[in-house]
Coordinates of C-alpha atoms in Angstrom, one line a residue:
X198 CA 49.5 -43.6 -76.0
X199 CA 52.2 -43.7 -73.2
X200 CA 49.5 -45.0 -71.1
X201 CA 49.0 -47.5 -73.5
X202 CA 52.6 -48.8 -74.1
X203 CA 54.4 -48.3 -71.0
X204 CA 52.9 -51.6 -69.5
X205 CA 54.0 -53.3 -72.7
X206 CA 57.2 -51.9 -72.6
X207 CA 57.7 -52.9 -68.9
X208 CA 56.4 -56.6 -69.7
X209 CA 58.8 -56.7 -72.7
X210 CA 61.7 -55.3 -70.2
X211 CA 60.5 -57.7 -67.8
X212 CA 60.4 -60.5 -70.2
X213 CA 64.0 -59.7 -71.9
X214 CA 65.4 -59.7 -68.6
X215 CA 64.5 -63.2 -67.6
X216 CA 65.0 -64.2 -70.8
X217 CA 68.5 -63.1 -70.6
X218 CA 69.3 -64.6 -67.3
X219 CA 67.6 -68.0 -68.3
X220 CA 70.2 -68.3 -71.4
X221 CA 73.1 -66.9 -69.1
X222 CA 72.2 -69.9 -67.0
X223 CA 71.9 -72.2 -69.8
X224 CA 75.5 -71.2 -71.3
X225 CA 77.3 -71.7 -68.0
X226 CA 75.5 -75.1 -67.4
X227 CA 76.7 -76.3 -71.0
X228 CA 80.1 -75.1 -70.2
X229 CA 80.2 -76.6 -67.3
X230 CA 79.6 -79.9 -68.6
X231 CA 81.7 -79.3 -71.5
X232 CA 84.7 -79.1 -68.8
X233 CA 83.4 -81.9 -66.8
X234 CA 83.5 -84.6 -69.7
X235 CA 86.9 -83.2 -70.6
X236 CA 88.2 -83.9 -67.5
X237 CA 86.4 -87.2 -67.5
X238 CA 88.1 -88.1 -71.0
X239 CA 91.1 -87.3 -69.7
X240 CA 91.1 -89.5 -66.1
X241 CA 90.0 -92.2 -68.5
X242 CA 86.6 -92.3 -66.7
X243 CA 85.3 -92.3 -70.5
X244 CA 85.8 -93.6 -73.7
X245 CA 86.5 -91.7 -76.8
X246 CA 83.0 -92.2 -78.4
X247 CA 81.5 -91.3 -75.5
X248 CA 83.2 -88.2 -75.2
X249 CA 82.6 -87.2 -78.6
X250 CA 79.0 -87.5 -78.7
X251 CA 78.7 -85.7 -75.1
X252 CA 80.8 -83.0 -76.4
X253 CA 79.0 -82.8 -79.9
X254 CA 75.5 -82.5 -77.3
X255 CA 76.4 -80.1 -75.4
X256 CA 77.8 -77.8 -78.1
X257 CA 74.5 -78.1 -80.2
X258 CA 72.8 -76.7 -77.2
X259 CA 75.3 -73.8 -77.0
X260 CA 74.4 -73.1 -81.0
X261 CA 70.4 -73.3 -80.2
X262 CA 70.9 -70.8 -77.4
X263 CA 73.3 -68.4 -79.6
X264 CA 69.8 -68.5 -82.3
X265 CA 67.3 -68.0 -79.8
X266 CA 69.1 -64.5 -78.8
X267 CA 69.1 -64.0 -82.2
X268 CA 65.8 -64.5 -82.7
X269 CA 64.7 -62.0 -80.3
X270 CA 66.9 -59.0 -81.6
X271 CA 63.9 -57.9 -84.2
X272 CA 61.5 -58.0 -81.1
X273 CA 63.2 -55.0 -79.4
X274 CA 63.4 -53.1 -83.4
X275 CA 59.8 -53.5 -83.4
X276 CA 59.6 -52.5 -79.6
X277 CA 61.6 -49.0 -80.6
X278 CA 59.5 -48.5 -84.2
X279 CA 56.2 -48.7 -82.2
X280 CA 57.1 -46.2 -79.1
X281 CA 58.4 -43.7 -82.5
X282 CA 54.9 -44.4 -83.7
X283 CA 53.3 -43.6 -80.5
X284 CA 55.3 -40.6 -80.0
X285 CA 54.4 -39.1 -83.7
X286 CA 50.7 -40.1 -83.7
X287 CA 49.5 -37.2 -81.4
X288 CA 51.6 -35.0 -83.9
X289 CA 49.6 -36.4 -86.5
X290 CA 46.5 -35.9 -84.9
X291 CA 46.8 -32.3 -84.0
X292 CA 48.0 -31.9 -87.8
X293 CA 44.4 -33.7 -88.9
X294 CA 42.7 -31.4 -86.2
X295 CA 44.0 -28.5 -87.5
X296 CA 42.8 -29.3 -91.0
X297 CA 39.6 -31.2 -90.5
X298 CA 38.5 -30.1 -86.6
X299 CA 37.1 -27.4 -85.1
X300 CA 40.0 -25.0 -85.0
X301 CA 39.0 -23.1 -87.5
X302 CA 35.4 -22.3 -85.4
X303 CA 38.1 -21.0 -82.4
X304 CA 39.4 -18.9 -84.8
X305 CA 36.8 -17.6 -86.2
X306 CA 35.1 -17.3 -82.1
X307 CA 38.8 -14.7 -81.7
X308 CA 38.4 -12.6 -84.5
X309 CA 34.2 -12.0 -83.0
X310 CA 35.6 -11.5 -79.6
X311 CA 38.5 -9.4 -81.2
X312 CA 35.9 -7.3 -83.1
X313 CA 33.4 -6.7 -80.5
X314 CA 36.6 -5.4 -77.9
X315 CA 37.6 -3.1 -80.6
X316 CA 34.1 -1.6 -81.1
X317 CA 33.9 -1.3 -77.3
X318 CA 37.0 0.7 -77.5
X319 CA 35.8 2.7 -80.2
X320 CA 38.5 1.7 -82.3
X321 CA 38.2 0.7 -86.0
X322 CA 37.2 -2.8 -86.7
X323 CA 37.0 -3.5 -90.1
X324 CA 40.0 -5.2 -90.1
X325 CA 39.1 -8.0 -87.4
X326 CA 35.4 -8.5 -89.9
X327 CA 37.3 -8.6 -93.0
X328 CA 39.7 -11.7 -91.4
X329 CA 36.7 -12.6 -89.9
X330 CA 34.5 -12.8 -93.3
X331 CA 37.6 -14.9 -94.7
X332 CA 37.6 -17.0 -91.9
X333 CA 33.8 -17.8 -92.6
X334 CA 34.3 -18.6 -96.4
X335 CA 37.3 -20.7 -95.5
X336 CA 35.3 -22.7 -92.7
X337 CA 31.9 -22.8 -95.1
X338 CA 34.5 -24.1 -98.3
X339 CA 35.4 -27.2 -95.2
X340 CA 32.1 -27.7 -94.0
X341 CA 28.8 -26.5 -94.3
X342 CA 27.1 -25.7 -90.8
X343 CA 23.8 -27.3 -89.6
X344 CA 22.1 -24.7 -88.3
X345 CA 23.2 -21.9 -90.9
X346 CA 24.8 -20.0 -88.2
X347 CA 28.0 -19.0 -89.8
X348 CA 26.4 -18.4 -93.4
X349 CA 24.0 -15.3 -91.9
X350 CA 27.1 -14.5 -90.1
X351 CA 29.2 -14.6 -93.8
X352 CA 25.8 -12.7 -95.5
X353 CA 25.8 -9.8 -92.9
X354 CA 29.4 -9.2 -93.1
X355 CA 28.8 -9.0 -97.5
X356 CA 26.1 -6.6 -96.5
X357 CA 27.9 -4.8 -94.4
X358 CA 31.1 -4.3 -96.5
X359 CA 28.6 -3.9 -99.9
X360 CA 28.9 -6.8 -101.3
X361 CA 25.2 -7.5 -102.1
X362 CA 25.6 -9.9 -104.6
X363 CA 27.4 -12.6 -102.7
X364 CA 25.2 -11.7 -99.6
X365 CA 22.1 -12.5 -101.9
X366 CA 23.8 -15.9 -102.7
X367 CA 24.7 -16.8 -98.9
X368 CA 20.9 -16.2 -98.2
X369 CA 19.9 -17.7 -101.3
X370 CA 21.3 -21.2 -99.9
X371 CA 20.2 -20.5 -96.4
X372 CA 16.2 -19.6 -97.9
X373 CA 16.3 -22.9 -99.6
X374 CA 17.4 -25.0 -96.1
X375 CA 15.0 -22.9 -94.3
X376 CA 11.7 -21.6 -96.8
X377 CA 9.8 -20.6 -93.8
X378 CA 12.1 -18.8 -91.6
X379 CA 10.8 -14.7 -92.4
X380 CA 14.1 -13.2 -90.8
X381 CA 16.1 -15.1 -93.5
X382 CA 13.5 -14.0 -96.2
X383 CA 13.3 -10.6 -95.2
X384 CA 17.2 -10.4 -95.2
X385 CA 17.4 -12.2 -98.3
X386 CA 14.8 -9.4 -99.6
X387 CA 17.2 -6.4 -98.4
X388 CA 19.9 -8.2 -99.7
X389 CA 17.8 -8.4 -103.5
X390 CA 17.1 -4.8 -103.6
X391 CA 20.3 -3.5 -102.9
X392 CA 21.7 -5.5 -105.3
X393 CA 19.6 -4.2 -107.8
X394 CA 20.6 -0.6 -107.2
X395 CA 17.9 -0.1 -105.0
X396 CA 14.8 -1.2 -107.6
X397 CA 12.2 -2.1 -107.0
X398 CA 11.9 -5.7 -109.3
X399 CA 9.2 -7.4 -110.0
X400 CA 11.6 -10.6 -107.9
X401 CA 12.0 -7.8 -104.7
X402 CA 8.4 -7.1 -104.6
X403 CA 7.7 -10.7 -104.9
X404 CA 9.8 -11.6 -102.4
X405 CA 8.3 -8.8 -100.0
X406 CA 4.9 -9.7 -100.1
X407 CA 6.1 -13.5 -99.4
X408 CA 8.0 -12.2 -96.4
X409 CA 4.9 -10.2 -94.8
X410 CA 3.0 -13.8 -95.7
X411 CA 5.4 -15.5 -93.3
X412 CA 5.4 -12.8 -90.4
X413 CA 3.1 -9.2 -91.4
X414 CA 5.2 -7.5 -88.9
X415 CA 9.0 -8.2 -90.5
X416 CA 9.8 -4.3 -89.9
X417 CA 12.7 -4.7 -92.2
X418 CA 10.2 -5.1 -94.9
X419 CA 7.3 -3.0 -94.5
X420 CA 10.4 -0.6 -94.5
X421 CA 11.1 -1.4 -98.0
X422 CA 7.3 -1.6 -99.1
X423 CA 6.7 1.9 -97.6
X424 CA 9.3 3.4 -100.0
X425 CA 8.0 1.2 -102.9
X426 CA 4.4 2.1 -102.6
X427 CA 5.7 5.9 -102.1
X428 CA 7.4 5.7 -105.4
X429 CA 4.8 4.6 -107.1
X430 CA 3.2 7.2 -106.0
X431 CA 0.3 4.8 -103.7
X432 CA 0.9 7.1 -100.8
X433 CA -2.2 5.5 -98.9
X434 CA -0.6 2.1 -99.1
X435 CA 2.7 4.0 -97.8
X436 CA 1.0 5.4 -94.9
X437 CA -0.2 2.0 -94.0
X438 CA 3.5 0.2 -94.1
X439 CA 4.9 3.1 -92.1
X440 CA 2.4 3.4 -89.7
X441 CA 2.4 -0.1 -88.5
X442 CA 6.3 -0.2 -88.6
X443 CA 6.1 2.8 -86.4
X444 CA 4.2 0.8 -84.0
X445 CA 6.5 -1.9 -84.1
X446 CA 10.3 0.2 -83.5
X447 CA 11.0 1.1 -80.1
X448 CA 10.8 5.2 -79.9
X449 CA 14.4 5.7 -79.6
X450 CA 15.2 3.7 -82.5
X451 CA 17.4 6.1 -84.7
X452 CA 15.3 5.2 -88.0
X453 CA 11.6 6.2 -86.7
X454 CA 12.7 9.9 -87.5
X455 CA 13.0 9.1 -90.8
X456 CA 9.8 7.4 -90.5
X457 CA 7.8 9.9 -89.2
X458 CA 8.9 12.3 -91.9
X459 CA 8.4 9.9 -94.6
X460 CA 4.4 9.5 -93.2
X461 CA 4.1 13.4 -93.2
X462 CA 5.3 13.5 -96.8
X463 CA 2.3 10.9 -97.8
X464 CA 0.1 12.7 -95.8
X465 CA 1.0 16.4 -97.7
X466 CA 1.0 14.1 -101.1
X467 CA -3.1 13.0 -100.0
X468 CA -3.7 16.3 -99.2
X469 CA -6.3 17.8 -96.4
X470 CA -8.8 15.0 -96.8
X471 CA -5.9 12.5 -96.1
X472 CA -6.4 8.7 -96.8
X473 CA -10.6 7.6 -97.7
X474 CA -12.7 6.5 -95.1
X475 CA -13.8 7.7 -91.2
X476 CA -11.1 10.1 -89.2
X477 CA -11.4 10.6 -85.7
X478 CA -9.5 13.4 -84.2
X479 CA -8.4 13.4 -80.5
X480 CA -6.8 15.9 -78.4
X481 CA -5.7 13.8 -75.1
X482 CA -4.3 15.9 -71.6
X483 CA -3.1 14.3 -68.6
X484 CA -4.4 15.5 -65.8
X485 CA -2.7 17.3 -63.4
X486 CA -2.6 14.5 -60.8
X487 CA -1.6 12.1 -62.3
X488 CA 1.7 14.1 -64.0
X489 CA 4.1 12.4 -61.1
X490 CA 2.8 9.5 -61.7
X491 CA 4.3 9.2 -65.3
X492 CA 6.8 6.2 -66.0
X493 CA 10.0 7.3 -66.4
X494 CA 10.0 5.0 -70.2
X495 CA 6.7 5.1 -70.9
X496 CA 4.9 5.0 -74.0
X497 CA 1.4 6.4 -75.2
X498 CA -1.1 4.9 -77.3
X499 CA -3.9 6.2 -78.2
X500 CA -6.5 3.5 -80.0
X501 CA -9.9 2.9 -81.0
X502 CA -11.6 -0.6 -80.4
X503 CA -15.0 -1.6 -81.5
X504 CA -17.6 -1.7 -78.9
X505 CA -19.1 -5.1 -80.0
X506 CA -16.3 -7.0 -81.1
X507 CA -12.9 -8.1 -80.4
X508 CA -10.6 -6.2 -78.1
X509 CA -7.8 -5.9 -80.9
X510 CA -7.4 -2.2 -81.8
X511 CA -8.7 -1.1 -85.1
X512 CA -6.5 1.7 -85.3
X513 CA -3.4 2.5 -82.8
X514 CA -0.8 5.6 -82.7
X515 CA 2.1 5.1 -80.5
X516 CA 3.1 8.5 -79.4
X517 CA 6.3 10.0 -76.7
X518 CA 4.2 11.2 -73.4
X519 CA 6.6 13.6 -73.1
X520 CA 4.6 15.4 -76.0
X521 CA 1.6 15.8 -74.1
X522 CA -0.5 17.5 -74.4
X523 CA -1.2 16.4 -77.9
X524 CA -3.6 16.3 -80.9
X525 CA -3.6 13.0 -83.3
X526 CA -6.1 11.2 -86.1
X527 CA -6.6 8.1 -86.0
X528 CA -7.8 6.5 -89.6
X529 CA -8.0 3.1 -91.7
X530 CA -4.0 3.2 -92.2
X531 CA -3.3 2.6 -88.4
X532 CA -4.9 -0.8 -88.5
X533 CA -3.2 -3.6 -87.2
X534 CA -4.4 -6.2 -89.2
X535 CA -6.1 -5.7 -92.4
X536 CA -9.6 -6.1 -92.5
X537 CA -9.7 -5.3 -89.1
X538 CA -10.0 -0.9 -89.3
X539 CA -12.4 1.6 -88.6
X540 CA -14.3 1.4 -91.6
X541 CA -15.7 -2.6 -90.6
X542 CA -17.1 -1.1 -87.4
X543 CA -20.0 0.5 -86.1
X544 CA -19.2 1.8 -82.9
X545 CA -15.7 2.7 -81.4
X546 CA -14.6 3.4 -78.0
X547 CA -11.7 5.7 -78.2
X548 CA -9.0 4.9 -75.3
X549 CA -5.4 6.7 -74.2
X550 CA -3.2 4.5 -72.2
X551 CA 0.1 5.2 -71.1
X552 CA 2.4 2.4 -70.1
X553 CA 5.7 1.5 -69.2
X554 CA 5.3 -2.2 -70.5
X555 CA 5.5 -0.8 -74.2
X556 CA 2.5 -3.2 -75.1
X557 CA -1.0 -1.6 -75.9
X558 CA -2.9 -4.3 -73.4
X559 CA -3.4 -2.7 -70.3
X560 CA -0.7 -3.8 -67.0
X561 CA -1.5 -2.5 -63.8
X562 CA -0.4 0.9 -63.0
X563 CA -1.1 2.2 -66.9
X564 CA -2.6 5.5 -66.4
X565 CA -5.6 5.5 -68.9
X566 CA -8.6 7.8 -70.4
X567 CA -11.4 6.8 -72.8
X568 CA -14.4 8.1 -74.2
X569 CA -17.9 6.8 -74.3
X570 CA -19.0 5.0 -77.6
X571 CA -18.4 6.8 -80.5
X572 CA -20.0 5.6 -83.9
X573 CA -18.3 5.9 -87.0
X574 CA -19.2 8.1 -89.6
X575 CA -18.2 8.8 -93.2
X576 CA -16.7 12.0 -92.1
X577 CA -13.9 13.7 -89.4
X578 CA -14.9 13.5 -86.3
X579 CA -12.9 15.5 -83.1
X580 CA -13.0 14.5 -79.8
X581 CA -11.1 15.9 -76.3
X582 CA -10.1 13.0 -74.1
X583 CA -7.8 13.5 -70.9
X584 CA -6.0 10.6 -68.8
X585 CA -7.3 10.4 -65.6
X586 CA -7.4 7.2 -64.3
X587 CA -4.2 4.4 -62.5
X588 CA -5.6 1.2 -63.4

């Protein structure tokens, strides 16, 4: 605004000042004349009319010249109340941003930064998310966001301080702006059962099998179907929700512990035979050259592919190296897509890869074993395969 005004102030200046010096002039001209017909009138050089109407003239000009100052006193009032004006608008407007712009988002981009330092530090930061959760209502009651950023924000701090209720209406809203987006449904699913006190509803269940509709490896929810089918006592549809989600974590993941013991109870609930249908057995060894040659991270998977068919495993086990050497079945609950097991084929070629990609298709430098063909048969079936090979 300065920039704005301070030419028009300097033009104004400008403009009073020769304004000013132009009715000086005019008032000392008038004056001058007034003297010099008095002094005329009085060597007789003019009449008496004359000297009245001169007089009379030269006064009237005086008068016009005392208005015209006049006139330009409201000029500078109205100079002075727009400079205030000027002066109190960016006031105004930082006032108006504070209320209506983005400062609450700066705010609410502290309290994260504030947060993450303290859990750096290891110090306690539940203070920093509950401003911060506050923040986020206050910001959502202002504006709603576009991309439904700062809602899941809002929803994973209710789940995280255990308010499931408000964190299933947060995702409620976000599910309706985006109905195909599975890490919103799967959240909004969590969010559903704890709310319920960790039932299984017909609504949760619903909303689980929806989920695995949008994306069949949401972990989160094949989590939450695993337990469902193991309370309901369908330990073969357990084994098949926790096997694939086992495929799916990272092996240092805290959770696949759990996991694994969760499978072993369903396997101890099915008994010796296990889940229906063909069982292969395999016992896989590295061999003994090949030991310094393991990846440092690796992982092992030990699959079985059909020999005329697709190259997608029919049945995969993710295993720790380290644990060789090792014995493991693979059976029609380590498929990875359904319709697509042991049971459909007719032969299988039974492979052990190790690999520090974390992916079952083969990368050079995998080390690798497999086995001639093998077909399938109604029964168990053992086999001894040893790694032996650097692709």
């Amino acid at each position: 605004m300065l920039f704005v005004i301070a030419p028009w102030l300097m033009k104004g200046r400008l403009r009073g000042s020769s304004r000013d010096d132009r009715s000086d002039s005019i008032i000392a001209i008038a004056k001058a004349r007034l003297a010099e017909i008095e002094r005329d009138f009085n060597n007789g050089m003019i009449g008496a009319e004359n000297y009245q109407q001169l007089t009379f003239e030269q006064q009237r000009q005086l008068l016009q010249e005392a208005d015209s100052q006049k006139s330009f006193a409201p000029t500078r009032q109205g100079r002075s109340l727009l400079l205030v004006f000027a002066l109190s608008l960016p006031l105004f407007a930082s006032v108006f941003y504070f209320y209506f712009g983005s400062w609450p988002d700066w705010q609410i981009q502290r309290l994260l930064d504030r947060s993450e330092q303290e859990l750096q530090a290891g110090q306690d930061n539940r203070a920093a998310l509950e401003a911060l959760r506050k923040a986020l209502e206050h910001r959502l009651m202002q504006r709603d966001d576009d991309q439904g950023r700062r809602r899941f924000m809002l929803a994973r701090l209710d789940m995280e301080f255990g308010r499931y209720k408000d964190a299933v209406e947060q995702l409620g809203l976000l599910l309706k702006k985006y109905p195909e987006d599975a890490n919103i449904a799967a959240q909004y699913t969590q969010a559903l059962y704890l709310a319920s006190n960790r039932k299984f509803t017909a609504e949760v269940l619903q909303q689980a099998q929806h989920v695995l509709q949008l994306d069949p490896n949401q972990t989160a929810v094949l989590g939450l179907l695993g337990i469902a089918a193991f309370e309901q006592k369908d330990f073969v549809q357990a084994l098949l929700h926790w096997r694939q989600l086992l495929r799916l974590l990272p092996t240092d993941t805290p959770s696949v512990a759990i996991i694994e013991q969760g499978i072993k109870q369903a396997e101890q609930q099915l008994g010796p035979d296990g889940i229906p249908g063909p069982k292969i057995t395999i016992s896989v060894s590295l061999s003994a050259e090949l030991i310094n040659a393991l990846p440092p991270h690796g992982t092992l998977f030990v699959f079985a592919k059909a020999v005329d068919g697709p190259p997608m495993p029919l049945a995969v086990a993710r295993l720790d190296p380290a644990r060789l050497p090792l014995e493991v079945t693979l059976d029609d609950s380590m498929a990875m897509a359904p319709g697509m097991n042991l049971s459909s084929a007719k032969q299988v070629q039974v492979l052990a890869r190790i690999t520090a990609s974390g992916q079952v298709r083969a990368e050079p430098g995998d080390l690798e074993g497999s086995s001639r063909p093998l077909t399938i048969v109604p029964d168990r079936q053992k086999l001894t395969l040893q790694i032996d090979r650097r692709l």
